mmCIF file of C-alpha atoms in Angstrom:
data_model
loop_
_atom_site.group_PDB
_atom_site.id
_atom_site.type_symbol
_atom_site.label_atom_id
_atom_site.label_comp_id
_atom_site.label_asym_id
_atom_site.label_seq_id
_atom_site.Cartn_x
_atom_site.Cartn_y
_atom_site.Cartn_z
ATOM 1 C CA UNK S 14 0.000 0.000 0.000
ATOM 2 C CA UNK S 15 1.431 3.400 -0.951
ATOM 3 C CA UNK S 16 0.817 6.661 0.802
ATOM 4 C CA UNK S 17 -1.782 7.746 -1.190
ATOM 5 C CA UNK S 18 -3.593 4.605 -0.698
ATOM 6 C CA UNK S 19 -2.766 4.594 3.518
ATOM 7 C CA UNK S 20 -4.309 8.019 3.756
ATOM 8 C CA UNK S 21 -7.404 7.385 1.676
ATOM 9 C CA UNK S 22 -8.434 4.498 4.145
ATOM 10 C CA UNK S 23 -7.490 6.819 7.167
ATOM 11 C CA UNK S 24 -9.695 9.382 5.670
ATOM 12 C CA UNK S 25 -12.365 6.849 5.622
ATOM 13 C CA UNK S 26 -11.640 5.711 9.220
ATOM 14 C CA UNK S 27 -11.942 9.353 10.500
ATOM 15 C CA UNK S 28 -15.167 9.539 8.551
ATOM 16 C CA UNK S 29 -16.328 5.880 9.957
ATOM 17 C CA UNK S 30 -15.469 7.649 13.458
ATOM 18 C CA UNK S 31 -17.355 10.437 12.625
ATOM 19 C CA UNK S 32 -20.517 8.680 11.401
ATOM 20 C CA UNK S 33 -20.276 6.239 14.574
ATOM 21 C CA UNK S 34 -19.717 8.703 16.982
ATOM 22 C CA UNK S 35 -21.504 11.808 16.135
ATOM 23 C CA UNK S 36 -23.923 9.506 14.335
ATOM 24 C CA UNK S 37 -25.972 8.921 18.105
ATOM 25 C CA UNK S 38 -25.381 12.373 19.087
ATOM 26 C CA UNK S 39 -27.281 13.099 15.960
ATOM 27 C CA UNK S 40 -29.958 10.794 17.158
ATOM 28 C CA UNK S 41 -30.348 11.972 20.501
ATOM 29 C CA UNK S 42 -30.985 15.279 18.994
ATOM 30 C CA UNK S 43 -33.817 14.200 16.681
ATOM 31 C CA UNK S 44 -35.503 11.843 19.559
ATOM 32 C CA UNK S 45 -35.285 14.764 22.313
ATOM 33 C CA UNK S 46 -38.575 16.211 22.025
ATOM 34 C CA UNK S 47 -40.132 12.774 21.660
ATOM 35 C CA UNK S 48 -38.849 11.572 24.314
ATOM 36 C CA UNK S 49 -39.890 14.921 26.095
ATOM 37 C CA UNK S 50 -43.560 14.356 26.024
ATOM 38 C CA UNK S 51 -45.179 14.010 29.294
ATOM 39 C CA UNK S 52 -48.350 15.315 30.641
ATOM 40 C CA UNK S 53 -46.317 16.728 33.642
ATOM 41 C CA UNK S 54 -44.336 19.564 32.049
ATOM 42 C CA UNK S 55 -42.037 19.447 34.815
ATOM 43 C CA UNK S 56 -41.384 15.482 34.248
ATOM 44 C CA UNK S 57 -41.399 16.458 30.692
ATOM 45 C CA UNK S 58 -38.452 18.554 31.424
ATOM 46 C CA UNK S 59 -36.800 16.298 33.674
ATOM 47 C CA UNK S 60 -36.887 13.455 30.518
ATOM 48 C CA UNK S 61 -34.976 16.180 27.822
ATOM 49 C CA UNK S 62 -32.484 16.863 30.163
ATOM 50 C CA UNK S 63 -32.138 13.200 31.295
ATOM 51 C CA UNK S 64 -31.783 12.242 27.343
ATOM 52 C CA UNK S 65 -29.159 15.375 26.795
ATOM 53 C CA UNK S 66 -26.964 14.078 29.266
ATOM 54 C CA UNK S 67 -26.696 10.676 27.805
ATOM 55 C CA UNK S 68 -24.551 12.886 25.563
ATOM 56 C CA UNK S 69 -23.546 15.479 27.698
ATOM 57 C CA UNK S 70 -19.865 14.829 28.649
ATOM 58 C CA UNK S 71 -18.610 13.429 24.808
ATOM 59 C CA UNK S 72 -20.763 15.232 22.245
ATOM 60 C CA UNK S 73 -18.281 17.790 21.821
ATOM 61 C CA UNK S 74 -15.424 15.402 21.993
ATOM 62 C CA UNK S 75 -17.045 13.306 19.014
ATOM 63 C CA UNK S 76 -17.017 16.351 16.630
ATOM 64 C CA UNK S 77 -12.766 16.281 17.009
ATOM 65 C CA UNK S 78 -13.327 13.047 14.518
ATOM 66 C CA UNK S 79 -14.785 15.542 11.668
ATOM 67 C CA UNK S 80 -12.113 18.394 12.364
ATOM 68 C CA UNK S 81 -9.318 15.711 11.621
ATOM 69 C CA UNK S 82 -11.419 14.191 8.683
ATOM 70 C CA UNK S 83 -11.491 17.859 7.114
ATOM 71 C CA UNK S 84 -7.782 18.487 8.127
ATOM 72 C CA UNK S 85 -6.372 15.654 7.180
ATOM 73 C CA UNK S 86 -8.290 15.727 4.060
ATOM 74 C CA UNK S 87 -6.787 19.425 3.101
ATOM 75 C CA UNK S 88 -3.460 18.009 3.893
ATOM 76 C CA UNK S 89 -3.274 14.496 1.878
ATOM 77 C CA UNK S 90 -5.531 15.133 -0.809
ATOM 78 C CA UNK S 91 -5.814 18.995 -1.549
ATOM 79 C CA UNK S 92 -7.532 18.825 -4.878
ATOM 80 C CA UNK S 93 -10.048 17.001 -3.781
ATOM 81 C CA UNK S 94 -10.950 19.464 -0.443
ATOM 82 C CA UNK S 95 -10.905 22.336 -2.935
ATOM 83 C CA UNK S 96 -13.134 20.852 -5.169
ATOM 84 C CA UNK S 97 -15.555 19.178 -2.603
ATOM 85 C CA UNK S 98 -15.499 22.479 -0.305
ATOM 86 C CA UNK S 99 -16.306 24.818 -3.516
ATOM 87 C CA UNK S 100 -18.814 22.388 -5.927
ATOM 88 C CA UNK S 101 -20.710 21.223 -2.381
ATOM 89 C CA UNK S 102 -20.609 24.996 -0.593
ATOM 90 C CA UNK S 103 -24.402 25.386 -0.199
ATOM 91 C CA UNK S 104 -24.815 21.961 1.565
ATOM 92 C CA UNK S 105 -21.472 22.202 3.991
ATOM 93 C CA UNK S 106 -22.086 25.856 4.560
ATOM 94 C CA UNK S 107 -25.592 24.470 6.175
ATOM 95 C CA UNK S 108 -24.455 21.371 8.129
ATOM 96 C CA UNK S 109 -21.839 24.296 9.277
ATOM 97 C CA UNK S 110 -24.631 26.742 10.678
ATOM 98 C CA UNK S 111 -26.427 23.785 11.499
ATOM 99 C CA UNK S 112 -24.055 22.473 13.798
ATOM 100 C CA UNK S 113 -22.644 25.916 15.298
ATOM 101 C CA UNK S 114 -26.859 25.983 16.041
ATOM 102 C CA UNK S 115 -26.865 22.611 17.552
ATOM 103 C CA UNK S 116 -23.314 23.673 19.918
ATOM 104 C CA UNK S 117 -25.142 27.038 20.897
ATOM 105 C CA UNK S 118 -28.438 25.098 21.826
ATOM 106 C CA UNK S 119 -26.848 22.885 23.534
ATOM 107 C CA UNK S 120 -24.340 24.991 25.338
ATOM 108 C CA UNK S 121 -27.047 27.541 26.341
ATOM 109 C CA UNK S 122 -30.118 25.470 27.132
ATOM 110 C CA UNK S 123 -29.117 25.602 30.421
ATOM 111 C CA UNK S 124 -28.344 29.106 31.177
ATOM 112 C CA UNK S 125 -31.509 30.941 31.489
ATOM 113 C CA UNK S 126 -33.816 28.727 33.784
ATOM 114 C CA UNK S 127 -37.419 29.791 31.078
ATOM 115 C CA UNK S 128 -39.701 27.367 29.253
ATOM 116 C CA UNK S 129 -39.510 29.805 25.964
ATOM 117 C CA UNK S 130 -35.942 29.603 26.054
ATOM 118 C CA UNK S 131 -35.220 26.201 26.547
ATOM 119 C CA UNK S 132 -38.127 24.842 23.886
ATOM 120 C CA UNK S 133 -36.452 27.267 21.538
ATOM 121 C CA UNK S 134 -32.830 25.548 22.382
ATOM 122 C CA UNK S 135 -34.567 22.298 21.931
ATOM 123 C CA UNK S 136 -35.189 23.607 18.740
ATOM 124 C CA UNK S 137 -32.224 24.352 17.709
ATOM 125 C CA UNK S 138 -30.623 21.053 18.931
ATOM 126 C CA UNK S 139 -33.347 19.466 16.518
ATOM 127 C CA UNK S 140 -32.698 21.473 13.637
ATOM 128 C CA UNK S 141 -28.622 20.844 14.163
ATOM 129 C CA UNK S 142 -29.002 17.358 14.470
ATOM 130 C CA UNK S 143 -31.768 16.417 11.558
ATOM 131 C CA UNK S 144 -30.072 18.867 9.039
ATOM 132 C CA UNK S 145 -26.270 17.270 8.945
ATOM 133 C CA UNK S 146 -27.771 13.774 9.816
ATOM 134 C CA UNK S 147 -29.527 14.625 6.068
ATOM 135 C CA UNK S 148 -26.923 16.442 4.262
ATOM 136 C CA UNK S 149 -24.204 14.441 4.687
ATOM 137 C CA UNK S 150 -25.960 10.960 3.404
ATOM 138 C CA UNK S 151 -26.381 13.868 0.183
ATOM 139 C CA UNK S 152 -23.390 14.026 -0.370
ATOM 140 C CA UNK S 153 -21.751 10.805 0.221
ATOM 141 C CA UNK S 154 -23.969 10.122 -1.993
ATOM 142 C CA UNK S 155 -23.131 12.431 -4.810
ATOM 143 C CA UNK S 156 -19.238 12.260 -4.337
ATOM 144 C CA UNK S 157 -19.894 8.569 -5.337
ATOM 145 C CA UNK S 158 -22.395 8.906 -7.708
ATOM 146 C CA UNK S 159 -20.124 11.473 -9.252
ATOM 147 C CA UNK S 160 -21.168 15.158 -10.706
ATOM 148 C CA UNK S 161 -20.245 17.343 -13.129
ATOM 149 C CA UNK S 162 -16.574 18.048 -12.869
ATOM 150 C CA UNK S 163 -15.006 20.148 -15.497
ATOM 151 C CA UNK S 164 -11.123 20.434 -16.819
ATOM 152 C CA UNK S 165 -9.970 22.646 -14.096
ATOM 153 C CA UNK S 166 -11.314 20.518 -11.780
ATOM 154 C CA UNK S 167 -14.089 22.965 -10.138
ATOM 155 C CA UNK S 168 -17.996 21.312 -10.055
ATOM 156 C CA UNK S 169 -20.257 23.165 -12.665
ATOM 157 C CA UNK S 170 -23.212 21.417 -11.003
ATOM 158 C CA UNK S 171 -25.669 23.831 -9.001
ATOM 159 C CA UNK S 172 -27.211 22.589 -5.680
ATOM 160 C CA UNK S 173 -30.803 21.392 -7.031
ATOM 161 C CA UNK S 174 -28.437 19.030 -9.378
ATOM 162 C CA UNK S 175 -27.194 17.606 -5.998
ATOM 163 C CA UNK S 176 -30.772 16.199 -4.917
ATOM 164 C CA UNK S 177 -31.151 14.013 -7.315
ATOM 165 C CA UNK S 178 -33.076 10.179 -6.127
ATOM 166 C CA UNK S 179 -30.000 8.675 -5.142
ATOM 167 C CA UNK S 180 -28.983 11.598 -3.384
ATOM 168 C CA UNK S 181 -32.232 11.479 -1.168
ATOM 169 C CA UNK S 182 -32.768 8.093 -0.617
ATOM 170 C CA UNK S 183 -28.834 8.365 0.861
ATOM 171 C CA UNK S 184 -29.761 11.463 2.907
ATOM 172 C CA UNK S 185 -33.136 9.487 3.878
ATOM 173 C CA UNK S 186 -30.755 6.623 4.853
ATOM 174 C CA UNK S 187 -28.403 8.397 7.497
ATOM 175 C CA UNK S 188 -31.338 9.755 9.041
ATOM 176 C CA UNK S 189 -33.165 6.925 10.160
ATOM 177 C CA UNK S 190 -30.008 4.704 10.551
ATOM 178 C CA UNK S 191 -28.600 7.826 13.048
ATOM 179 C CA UNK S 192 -31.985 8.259 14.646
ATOM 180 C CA UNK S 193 -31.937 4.180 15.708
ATOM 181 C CA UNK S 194 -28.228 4.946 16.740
ATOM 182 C CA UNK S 195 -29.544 6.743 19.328
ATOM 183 C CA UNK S 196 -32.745 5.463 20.070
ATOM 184 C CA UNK S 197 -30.668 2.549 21.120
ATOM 185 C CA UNK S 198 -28.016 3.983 22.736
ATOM 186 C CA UNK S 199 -30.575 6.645 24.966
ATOM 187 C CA UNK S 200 -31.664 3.049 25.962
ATOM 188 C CA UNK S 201 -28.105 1.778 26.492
ATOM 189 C CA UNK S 202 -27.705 4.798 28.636
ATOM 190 C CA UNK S 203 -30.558 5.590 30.705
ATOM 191 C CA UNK S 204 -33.290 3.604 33.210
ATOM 192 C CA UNK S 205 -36.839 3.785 34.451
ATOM 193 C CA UNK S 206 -39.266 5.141 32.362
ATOM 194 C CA UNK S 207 -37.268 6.939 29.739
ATOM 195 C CA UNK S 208 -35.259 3.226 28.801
ATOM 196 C CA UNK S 209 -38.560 1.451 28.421
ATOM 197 C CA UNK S 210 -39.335 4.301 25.717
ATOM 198 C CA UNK S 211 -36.038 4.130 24.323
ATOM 199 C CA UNK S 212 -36.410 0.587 23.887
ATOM 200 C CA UNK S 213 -39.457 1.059 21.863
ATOM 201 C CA UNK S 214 -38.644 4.062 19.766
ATOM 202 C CA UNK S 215 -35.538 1.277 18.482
ATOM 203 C CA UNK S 216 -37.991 -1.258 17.885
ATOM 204 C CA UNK S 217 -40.436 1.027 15.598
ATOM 205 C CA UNK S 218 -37.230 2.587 13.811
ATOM 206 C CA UNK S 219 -35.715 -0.255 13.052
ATOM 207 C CA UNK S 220 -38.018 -1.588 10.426
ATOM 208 C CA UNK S 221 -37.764 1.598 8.141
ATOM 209 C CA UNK S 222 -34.151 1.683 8.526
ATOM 210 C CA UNK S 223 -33.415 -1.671 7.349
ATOM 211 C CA UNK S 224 -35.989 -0.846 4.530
ATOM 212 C CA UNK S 225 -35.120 2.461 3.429
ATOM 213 C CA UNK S 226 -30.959 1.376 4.479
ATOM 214 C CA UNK S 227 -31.356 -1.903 2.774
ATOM 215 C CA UNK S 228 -32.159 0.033 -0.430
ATOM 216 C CA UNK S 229 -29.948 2.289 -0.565
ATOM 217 C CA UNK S 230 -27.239 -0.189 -0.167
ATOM 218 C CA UNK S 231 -28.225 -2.163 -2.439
ATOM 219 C CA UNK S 232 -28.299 0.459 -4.864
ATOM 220 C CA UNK S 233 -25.161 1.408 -4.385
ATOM 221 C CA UNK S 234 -23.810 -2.075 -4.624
ATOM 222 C CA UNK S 235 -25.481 -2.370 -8.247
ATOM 223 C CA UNK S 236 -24.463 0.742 -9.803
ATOM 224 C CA UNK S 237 -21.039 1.731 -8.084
ATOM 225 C CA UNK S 238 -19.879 -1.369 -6.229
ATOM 226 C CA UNK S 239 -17.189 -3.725 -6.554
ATOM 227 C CA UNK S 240 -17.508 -7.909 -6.053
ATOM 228 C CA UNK S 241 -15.858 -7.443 -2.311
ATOM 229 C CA UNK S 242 -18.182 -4.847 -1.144
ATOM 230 C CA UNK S 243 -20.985 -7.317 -1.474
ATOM 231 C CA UNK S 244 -19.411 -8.336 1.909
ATOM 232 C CA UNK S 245 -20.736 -4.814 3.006
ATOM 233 C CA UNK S 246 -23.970 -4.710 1.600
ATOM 234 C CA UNK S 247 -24.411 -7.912 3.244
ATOM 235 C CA UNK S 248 -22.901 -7.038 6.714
ATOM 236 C CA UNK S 249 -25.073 -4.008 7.071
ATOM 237 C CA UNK S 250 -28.295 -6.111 6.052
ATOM 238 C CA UNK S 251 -27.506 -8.386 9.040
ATOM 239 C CA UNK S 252 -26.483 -6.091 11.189
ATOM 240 C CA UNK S 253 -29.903 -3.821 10.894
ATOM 241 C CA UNK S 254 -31.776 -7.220 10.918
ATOM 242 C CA UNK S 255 -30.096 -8.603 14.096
ATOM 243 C CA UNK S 256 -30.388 -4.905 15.558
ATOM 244 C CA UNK S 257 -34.621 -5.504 15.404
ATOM 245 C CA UNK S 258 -34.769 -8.694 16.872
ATOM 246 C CA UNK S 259 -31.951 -7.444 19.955
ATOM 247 C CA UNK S 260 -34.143 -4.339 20.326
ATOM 248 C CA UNK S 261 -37.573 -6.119 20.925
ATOM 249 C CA UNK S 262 -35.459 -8.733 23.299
ATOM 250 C CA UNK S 263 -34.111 -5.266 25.329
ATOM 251 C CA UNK S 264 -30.510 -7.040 24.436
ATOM 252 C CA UNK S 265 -29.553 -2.729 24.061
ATOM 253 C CA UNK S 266 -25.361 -3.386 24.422
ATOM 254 C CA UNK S 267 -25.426 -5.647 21.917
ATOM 255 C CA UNK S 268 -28.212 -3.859 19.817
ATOM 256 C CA UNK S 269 -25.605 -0.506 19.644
ATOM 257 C CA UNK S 270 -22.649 -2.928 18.445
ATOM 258 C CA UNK S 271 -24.669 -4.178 15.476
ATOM 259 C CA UNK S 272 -26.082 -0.111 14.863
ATOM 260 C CA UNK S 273 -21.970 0.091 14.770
ATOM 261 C CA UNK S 274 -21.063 -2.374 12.821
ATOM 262 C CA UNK S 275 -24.103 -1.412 10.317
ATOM 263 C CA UNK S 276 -22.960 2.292 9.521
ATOM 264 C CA UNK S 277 -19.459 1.195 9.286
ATOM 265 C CA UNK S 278 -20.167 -1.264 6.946
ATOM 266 C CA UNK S 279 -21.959 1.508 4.970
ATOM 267 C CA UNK S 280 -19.270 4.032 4.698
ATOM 268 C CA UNK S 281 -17.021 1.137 3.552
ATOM 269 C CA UNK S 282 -19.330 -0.025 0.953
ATOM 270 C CA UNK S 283 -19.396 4.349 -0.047
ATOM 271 C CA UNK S 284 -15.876 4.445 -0.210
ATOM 272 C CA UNK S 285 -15.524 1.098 -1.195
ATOM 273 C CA UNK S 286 -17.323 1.857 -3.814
ATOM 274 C CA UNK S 287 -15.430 5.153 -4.583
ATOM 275 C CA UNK S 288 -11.852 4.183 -4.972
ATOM 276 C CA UNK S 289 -9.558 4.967 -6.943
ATOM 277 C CA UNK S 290 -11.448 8.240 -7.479
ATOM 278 C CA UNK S 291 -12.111 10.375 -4.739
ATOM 279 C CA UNK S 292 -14.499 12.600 -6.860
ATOM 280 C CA UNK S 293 -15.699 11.183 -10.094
ATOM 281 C CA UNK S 294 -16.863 13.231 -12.896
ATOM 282 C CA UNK S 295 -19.668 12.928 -14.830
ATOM 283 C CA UNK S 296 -19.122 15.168 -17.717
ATOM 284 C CA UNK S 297 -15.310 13.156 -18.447
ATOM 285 C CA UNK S 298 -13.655 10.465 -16.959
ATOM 286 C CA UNK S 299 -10.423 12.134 -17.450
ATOM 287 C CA UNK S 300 -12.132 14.973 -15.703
ATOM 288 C CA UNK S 301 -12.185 12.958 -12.218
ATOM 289 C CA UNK S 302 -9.841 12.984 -9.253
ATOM 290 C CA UNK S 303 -7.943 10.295 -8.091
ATOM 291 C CA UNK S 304 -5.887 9.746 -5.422
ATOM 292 C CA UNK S 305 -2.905 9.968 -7.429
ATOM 293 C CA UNK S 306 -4.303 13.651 -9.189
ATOM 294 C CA UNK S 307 -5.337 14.713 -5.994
ATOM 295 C CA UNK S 308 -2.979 13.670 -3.970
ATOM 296 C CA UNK S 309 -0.133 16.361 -1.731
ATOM 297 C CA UNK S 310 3.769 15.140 -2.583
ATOM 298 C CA UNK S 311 5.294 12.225 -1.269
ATOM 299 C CA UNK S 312 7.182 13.992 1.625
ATOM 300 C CA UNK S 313 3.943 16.142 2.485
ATOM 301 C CA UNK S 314 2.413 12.484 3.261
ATOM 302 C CA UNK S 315 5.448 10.958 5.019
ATOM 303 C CA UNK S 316 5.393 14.142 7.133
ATOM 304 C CA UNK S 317 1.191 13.433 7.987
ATOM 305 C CA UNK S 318 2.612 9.642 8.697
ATOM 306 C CA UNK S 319 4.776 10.171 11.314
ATOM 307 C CA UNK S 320 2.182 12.966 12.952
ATOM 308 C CA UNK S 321 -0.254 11.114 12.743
ATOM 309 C CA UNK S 322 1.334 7.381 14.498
ATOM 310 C CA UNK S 323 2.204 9.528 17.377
ATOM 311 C CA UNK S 324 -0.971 11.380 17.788
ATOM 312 C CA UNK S 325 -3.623 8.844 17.344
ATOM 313 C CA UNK S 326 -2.896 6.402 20.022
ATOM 314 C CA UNK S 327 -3.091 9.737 22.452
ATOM 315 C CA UNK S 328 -6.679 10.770 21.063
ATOM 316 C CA UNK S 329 -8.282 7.613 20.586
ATOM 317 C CA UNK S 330 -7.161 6.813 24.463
ATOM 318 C CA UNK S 331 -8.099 9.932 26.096
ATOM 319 C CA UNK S 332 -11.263 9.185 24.319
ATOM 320 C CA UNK S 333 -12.186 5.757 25.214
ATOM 321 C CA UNK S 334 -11.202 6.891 28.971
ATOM 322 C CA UNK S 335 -14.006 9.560 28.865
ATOM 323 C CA UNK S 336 -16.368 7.028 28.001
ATOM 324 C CA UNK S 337 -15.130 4.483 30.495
ATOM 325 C CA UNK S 338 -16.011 7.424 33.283
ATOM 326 C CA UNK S 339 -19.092 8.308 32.162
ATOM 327 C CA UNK S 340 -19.985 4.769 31.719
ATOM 328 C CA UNK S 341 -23.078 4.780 34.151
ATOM 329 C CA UNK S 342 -26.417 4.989 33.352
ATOM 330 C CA UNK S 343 -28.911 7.809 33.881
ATOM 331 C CA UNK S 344 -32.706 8.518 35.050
ATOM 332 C CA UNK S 345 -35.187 11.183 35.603
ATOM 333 C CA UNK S 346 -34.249 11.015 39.600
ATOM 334 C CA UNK S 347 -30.365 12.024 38.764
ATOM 335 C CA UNK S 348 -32.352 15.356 37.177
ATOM 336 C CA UNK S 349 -32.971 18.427 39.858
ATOM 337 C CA UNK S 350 -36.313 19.779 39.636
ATOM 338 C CA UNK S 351 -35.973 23.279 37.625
ATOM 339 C CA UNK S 352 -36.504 25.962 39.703
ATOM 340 C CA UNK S 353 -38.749 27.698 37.287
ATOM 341 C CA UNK S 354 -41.222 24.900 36.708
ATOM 342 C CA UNK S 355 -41.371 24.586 40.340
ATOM 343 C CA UNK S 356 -42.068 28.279 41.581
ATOM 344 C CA UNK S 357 -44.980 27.900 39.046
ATOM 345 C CA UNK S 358 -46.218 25.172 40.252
ATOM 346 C CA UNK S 359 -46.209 26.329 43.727
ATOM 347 C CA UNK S 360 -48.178 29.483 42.650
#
């Protein structure tokens, strides 16, 4: 394996990361206000906040995984960031705001103790976790689909000519799959009334997402794919089958393992499917970018080696320790009562 070939898998390992990590945080985020629903607004409360702080302590440290993705990406393969970051603006540019709306939300929810303010932060965690969970399945999608891509490398394609079928059913796809991430891990993490929910919001999400998933994979695998990423196609079937049947047995650890294992298996059948291009054009084939067009020089990669060997084990450690600390479970009686919900209610 050359350079060019070590650093396209470690992009897609970042981006696996990413998607694995971030991919229940996005979850959470679209199952808060369902899970919020109570007669009792002040139990109501005490259920958002229990479900945030499933996520509280590593949201922020998941996100790192897309920072490197992007850096490492403008490092190893420059022509392809330029041309991804420039043909894709509109859809980046709103996973961007999206997610600087989702970090405010969630930062701030707290901070003024108001039932406007917090629904309103709730709505901005919704918005900045539905909107990415969406735009990136578009345009994984379309970077393996290919678009138009002309001589000097820049996409002449507008961003209505990204939302094509394809495009959709992939956006459809890492929505639901996300949103069962984290129906099953709020279930993984939490106890009493809000687990028995969780369990149940897997078990009705499930079923879509191995249809719409299943779909989409299989699409993939017919009009992109290679003869090994059948392996793929196949692994994320049984994974998202295996996930329903753990789900309705309240088997949640081992129910998040095969969510895992099913959206990595998906971004290795995308970029699977992708390589040797990294962005394939649709107007020429002599148009696309490869990892050897794209690529930085040989030294600029040796360099990103060596960084990268010694900085990995560090990151990937100090990570899995925050999760080994905040390994416990939550409930509605960890939550204090808000002080707001309860003047009014003593009133």
């Amino acid at each position: 394996m050359g350079l060019e070939e070590f650093w396209f898998v470690a992009i897609a390992v970042l981006f696996t990361g990413y998607f694995v990590l971030e991919g229940f945080d996005f979850g959470v985020g679209m199952l808060m206000p369902v899970f919020g629903r109570h007669a009792d607004p002040e139990m109501g409360e005490k259920r958002r906040r229990a479900v945030l702080n499933t996520i509280g302590p590593v949201w922020d440290g998941n996100e790192v995984w897309l920072i490197t993705a992007g850096g490492a990406l403008f490092a190893a393969f420059p022509e392809w960031y330029a041309t991804l970051f420039s043909g894709f603006y509109i859809p980046l540019l709103l996973i961007l705001v999206a997610l600087i709306l989702r970090i405010c939300a969630i930062e701030y929810r707290g901070k003024i103790d108001n039932p406007v303010w917090r629904r309103r932060c709730d709505l901005g965690i919704g918005i900045g976790s539905w909107v990415p969970a969406v735009l990136w399945g578009v345009a994984f999608a379309n970077i393996v689909s290919g678009v138009a891509i002309d001589e000097n490398k820049k996409v002449t394609a507008g961003f209505f000519d990204l939302l094509g079928p394809y495009a959709l059913l992939g956006g459809a796809t890492m929505a639901l799959v996300f949103a069962l991430h984290g129906a099953v891990f709020i279930a993984l993490k939490t106890s009493g009334d809000v687990h028995e929910d969780a369990v149940k919001m897997a078990v009705r999400l499930s079923i879509p997402a191995v249809v719409v998933g299943g779909a989409f994979a299989v699409w993939t695998q017919l009009a992109y794919g290679t003869s090994w990423t059948w392996i793929m196609v196949a692994l994320a079937a049984v994974s998202l089958i295996a996930v329903v049947a753990l789900t309705a047995r309240v088997r949640e650890g081992w129910a998040f393992v095969f969510t895992t294992i099913a959206i990595v298996s998906v971004v290795v059948l995308l970029f699977g499917s992708l390589f040797p291009d990294v962005m394939p054009s649709t107007t020429d084939v002599a148009y696309s970018l490869t990892i050897e067009n794209a690529s930085s020089s040989p030294y600029t990669l040796k360099v990103m080696t060596w960084a990268a060997a010694f900085m990995t084990p560090v990151v990937v450690g100090y990570q899995a320790w925050t999760y080994w600390v905040f390994r416990k479970r939550i409930s509605t009686t960890h939550i204090p009562d808000s002080i707001g919900l309860s003047l009014g209610r003593s009133k």
